[in-house]
Short mmCIF file of C-alpha atoms in Angstrom, two decimals:
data_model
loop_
_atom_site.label_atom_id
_atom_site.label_comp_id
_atom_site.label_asym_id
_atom_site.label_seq_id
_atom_site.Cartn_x
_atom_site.Cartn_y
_atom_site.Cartn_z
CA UNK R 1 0.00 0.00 0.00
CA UNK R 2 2.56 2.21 1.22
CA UNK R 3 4.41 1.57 -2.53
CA UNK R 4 1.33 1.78 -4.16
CA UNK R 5 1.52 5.59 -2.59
CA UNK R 6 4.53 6.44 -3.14
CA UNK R 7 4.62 5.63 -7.21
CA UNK R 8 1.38 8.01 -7.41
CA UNK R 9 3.24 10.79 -5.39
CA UNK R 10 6.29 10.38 -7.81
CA UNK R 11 3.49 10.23 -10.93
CA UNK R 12 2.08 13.84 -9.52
CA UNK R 13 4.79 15.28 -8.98
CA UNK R 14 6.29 14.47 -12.53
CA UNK R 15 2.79 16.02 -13.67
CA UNK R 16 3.26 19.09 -11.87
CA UNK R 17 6.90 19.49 -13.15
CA UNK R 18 5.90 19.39 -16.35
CA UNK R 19 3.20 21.81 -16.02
CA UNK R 20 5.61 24.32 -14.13
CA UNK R 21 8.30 24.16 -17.10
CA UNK R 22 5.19 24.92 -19.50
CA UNK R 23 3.42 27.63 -17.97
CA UNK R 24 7.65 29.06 -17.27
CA UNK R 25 8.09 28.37 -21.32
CA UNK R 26 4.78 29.75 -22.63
CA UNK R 27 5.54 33.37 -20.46
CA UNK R 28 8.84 33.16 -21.35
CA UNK R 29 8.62 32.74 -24.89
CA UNK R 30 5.85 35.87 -25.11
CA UNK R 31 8.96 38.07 -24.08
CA UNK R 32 11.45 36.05 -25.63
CA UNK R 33 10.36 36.34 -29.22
CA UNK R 34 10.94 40.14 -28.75
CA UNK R 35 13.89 40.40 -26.93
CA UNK R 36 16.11 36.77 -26.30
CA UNK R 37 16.33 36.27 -22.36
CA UNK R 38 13.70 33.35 -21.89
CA UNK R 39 16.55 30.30 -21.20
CA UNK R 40 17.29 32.93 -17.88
CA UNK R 41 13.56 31.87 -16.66
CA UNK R 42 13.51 28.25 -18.10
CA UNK R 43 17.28 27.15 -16.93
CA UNK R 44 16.86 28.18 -13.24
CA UNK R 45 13.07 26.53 -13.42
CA UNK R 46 14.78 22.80 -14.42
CA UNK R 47 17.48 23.14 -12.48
CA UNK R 48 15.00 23.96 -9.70
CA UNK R 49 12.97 20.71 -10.76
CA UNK R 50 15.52 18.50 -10.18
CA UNK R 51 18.23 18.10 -13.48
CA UNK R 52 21.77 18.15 -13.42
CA UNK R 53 23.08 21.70 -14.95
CA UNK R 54 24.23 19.92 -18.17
CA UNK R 55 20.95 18.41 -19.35
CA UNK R 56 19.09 21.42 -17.46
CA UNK R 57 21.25 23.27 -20.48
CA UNK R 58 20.68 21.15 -23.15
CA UNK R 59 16.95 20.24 -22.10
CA UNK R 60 16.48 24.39 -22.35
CA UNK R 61 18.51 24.36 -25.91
CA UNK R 62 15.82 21.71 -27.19
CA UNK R 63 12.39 23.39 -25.80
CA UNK R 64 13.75 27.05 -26.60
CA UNK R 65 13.88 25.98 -30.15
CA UNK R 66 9.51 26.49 -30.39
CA UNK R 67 10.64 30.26 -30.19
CA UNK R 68 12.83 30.53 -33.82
CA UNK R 69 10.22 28.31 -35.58
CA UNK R 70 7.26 29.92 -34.15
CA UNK R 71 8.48 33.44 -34.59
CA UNK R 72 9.92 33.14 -37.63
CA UNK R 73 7.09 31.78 -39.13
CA UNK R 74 5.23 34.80 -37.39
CA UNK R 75 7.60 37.60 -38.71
CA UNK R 76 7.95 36.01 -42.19
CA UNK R 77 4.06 36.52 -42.55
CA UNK R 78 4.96 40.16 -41.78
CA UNK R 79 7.90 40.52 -44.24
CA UNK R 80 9.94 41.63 -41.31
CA UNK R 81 12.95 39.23 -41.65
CA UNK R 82 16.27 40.40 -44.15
CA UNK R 83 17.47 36.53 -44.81
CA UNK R 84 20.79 38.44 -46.05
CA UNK R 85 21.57 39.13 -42.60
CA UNK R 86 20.03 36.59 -40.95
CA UNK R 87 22.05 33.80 -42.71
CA UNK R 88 25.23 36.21 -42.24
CA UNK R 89 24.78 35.53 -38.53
CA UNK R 90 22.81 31.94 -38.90
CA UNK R 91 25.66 30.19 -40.11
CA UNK R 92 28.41 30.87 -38.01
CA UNK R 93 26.10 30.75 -35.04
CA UNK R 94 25.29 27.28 -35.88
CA UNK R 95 29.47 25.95 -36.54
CA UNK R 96 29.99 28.18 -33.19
CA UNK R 97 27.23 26.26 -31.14
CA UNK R 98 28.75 22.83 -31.67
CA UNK R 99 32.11 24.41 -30.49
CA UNK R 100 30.13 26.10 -27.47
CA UNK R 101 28.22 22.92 -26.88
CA UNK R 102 31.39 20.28 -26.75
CA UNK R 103 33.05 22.76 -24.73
CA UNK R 104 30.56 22.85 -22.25
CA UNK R 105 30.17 19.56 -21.59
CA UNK R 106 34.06 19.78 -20.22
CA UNK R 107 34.13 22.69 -18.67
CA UNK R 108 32.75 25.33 -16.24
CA UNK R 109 30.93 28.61 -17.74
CA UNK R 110 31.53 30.76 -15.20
CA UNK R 111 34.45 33.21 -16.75
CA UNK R 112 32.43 33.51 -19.61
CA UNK R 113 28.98 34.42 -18.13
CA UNK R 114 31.22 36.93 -16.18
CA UNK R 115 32.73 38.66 -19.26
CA UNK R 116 29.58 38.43 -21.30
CA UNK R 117 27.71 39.94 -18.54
CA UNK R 118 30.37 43.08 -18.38
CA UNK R 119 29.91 43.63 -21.82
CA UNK R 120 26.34 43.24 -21.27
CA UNK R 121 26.15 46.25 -18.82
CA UNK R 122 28.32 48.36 -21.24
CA UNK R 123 26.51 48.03 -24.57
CA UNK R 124 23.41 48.49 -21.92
CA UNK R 125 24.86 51.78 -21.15
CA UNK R 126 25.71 53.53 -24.44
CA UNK R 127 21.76 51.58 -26.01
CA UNK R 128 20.09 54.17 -23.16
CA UNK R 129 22.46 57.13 -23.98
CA UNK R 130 21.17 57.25 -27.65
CA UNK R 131 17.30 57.01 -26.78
CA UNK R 132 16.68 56.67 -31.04
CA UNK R 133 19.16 53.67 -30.84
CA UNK R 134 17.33 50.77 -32.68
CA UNK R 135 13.84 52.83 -32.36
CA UNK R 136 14.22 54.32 -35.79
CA UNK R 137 15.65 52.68 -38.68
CA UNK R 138 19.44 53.10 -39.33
CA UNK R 139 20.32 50.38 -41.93
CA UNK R 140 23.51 50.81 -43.40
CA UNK R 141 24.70 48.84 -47.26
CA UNK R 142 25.53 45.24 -46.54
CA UNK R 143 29.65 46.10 -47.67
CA UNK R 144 31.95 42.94 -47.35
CA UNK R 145 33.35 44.59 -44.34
CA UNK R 146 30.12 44.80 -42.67
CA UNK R 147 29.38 40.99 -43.50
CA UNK R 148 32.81 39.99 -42.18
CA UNK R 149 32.45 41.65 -38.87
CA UNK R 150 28.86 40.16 -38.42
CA UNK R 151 30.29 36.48 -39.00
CA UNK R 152 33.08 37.02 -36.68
CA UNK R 153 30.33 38.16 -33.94
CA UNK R 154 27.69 35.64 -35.16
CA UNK R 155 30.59 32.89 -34.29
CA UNK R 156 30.96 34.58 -30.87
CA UNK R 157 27.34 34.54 -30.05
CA UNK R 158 26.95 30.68 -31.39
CA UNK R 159 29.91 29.70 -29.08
CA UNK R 160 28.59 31.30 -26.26
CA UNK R 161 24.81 29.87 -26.95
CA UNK R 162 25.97 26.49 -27.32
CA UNK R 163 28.52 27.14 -23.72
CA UNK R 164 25.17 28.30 -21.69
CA UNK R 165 22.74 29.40 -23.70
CA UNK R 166 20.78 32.14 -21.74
CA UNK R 167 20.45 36.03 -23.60
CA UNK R 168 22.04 34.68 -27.12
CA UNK R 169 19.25 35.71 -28.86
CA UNK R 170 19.82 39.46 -26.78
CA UNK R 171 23.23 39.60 -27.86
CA UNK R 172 22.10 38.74 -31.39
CA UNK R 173 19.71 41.69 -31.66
CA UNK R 174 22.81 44.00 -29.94
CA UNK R 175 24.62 42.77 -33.17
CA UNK R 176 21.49 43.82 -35.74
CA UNK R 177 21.01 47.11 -33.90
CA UNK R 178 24.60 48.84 -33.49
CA UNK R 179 25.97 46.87 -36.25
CA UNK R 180 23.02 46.63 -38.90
CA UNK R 181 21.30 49.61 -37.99
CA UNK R 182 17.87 47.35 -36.97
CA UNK R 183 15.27 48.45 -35.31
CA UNK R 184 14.07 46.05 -32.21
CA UNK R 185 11.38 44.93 -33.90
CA UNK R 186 13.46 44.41 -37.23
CA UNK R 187 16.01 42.39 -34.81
CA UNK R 188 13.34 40.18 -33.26
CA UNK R 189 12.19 39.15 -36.85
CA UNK R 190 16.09 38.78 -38.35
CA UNK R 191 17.85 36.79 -35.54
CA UNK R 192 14.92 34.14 -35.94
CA UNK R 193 17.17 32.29 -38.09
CA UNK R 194 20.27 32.95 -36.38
CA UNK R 195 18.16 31.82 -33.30
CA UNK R 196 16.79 28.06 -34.90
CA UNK R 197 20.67 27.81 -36.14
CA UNK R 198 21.91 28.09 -32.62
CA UNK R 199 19.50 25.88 -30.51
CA UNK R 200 19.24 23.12 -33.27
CA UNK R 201 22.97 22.65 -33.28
CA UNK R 202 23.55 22.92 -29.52
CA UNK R 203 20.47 20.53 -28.97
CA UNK R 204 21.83 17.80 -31.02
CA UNK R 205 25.01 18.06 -29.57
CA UNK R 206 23.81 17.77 -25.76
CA UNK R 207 21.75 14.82 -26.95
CA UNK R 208 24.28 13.19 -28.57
CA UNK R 209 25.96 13.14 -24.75
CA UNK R 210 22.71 11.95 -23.01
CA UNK R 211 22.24 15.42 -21.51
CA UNK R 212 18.36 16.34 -22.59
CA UNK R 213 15.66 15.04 -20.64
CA UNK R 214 12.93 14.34 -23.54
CA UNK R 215 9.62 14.85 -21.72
CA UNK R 216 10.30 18.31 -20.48
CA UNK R 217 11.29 19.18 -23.35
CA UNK R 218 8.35 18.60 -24.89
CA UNK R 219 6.65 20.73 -22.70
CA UNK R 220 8.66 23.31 -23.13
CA UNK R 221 8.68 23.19 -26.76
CA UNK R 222 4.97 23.60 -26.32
CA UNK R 223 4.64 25.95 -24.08
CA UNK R 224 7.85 28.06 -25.75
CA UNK R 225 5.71 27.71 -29.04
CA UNK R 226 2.60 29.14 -28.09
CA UNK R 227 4.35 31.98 -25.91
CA UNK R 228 6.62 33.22 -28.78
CA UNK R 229 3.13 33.11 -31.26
CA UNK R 230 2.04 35.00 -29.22
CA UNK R 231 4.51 37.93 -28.88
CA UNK R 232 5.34 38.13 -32.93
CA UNK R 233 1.33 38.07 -33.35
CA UNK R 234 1.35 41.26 -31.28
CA UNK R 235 4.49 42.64 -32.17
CA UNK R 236 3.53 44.94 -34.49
CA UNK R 237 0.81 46.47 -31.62
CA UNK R 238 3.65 46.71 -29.16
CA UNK R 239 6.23 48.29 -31.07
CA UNK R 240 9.84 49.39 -30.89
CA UNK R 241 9.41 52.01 -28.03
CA UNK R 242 8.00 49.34 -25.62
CA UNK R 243 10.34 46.67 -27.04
CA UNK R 244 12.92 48.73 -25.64
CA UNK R 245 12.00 49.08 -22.49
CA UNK R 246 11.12 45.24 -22.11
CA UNK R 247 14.93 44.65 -23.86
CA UNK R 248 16.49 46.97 -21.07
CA UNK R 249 14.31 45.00 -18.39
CA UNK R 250 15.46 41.65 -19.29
CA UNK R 251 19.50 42.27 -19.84
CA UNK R 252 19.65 44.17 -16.53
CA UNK R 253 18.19 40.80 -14.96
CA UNK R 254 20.33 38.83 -17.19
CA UNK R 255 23.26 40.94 -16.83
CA UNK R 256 23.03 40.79 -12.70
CA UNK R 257 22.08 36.56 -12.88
CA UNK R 258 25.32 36.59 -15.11
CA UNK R 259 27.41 38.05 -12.17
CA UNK R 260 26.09 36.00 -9.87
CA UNK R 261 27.63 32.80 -8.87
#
C-alpha cells in the first residue's frame, strides 16, 4: 500500500513538473520572441525541478527551439525578416554552437557568463544614452566589411549559446542594432534564423551526450511555441518604443544573474 503511494506521489509530482516548465516556457517565450532572455527563466526553473546543470542546459537548448520556428514563421508573414543578414549571422552561429556545446560539456561557464555579462552592462549603457538607438531605422549597405564583422560576432554569439545558452538571442539583436542599424522589432524578426541555427545545433550536440531530458522538453517546446506566437502576433501592436523598455528589463536581470555565482 505504502508503494502503491509512493509511485502516485512520484506520478504527480512528474505532472506538476511538467506543467511548471510549461506555464515558465509559454511566459517566457511571449517576451522572448521580442527580446532573447527566456533560457534565464527556463534554466533556473529545471534546475529547480531537479536536473543536473548539463541536461538542465541542453533540455532548455531543445524546448527554446519552439521560439525561432514559431516566430519566424510569425515575422515572415509580416515581411519583417532580411534573410541576407540573418544567414550572415545563422551560419556561423550554428558551426559556433557545436564548439560552445562540446566545450561545455568539459568545462565550467563561469568566466564567460562573467565577461559576457560586463559587456552586457556596457553596450546596456551607451543603447540608453542614444534614446533613437534601434527605435528608428538606421540600416547601413551590406559592404563585405560589414558581412565579415557580423560572422566574426555571429561565431561569438553561437559559441557562447551552445557554452550556456541564456540572452544569445539578446546579444544577437545587440549585433542587428549597433551593427546593422535594426530596429528592435526588425532584430526580433532577423535573428529568428540565427536563433533556430543556434538551438538546433547545440540541442543535437547535448543529446548526442545523453544530456536532454525528452519529456520536459516537450513541454517546453509547447509551451515556448505558443508563448513566442504569441509575442510576434502582437508585435507589431507593441512596437519598438515598448520593445525597448522590455529589452532593457530583461539584460539588466540577465546581466546581474550573469554576475552572480
Amino acid at each position: 500500500m505504502a508503494e502503491e503511494k509512493s509511485r502516485t506521489d512520484g506520478q504527480s509530482m512528474d505532472i506538476a513538473s511538467h506543467v511548471i516548465i510549461f506555464i515558465a516556457s509559454l511566459f517566457s517565450g511571449i517576451f522572448g520572441t521580442l527580446v532573447g532572455g527566456s533560457s534565464l527563466v527556463t534554466i533556473p526553473v529545471l534546475i529547480l525541478l531537479g536536473l543536473p546543470p548539463h541536461t538542465a542546459i541542453g533540455t532548455d537548448r531543445t524546448g527554446v527551439m519552439a521560439i525561432g520556428v514559431a516566430g519566424l514563421y510569425q515575422f515572415h508573414k509580416k515581411g519583417l525578416i532580411r534573410y541576407g543578414i540573418a544567414f550572415i549571422l545563422g551560419i556561423p552561429c550554428l558551426v559556433g554552437a557545436f564548439i560552445g556545446a562540446s566545450l561545455a560539456l568539459q568545462i565550467s561557464p563561469a568566466v564567460m557568463k562573467r565577461s559576457i555579462a560586463v559587456m552586457t552592462l556596457a553596450l546596456l549603457a551607451f543603447l540608453v544614452a542614444k534614446p533613437l538607438k534601434g527605435v528608428e531605422r538606421a540600416a547601413r549597405p551590406l559592404t563585405p566589411r560589414l558581412a565579415a564583422l557580423g560572422i566574426a560576432l555571429g561565431l561569438a554569439v553561437g559559441i557562447y549559446g551552445g557554452f550556456y545558452g541564456a540572452g544569445a538571442a539578446t546579444f544577437l539583436a545587440y549585433i542587428l542594432i549597433f551593427l546593422f542599424g535594426q530596429t528592435f522589432l526588425e532584430s526580433a524578426a532577423t535573428l529568428k534564423v540565427a536563433a533556430i541555427c543556434l538551438t538546433l545545433t547545440s540541442s543535437l550536440t547535448y543529446a548526442a551526450h545523453g544530456a536532454v531530458h525528452y519529456p520536459l522538453a516537450a513541454a517546453m517546446f509547447l509551451g515556448a511555441f505558443l508563448g513566442s506566437t504569441i509575442g510576434a502576433y502582437y508585435s507589431e501592436r507593441i512596437g519598438n518604443v515598448w520593445i525597448k523598455r522590455i529589452f532593457v528589463g530583461v539584460v539588466l536581470i540577465m546581466a546581474v544573474k550573469l554576475l552572480l555565482p
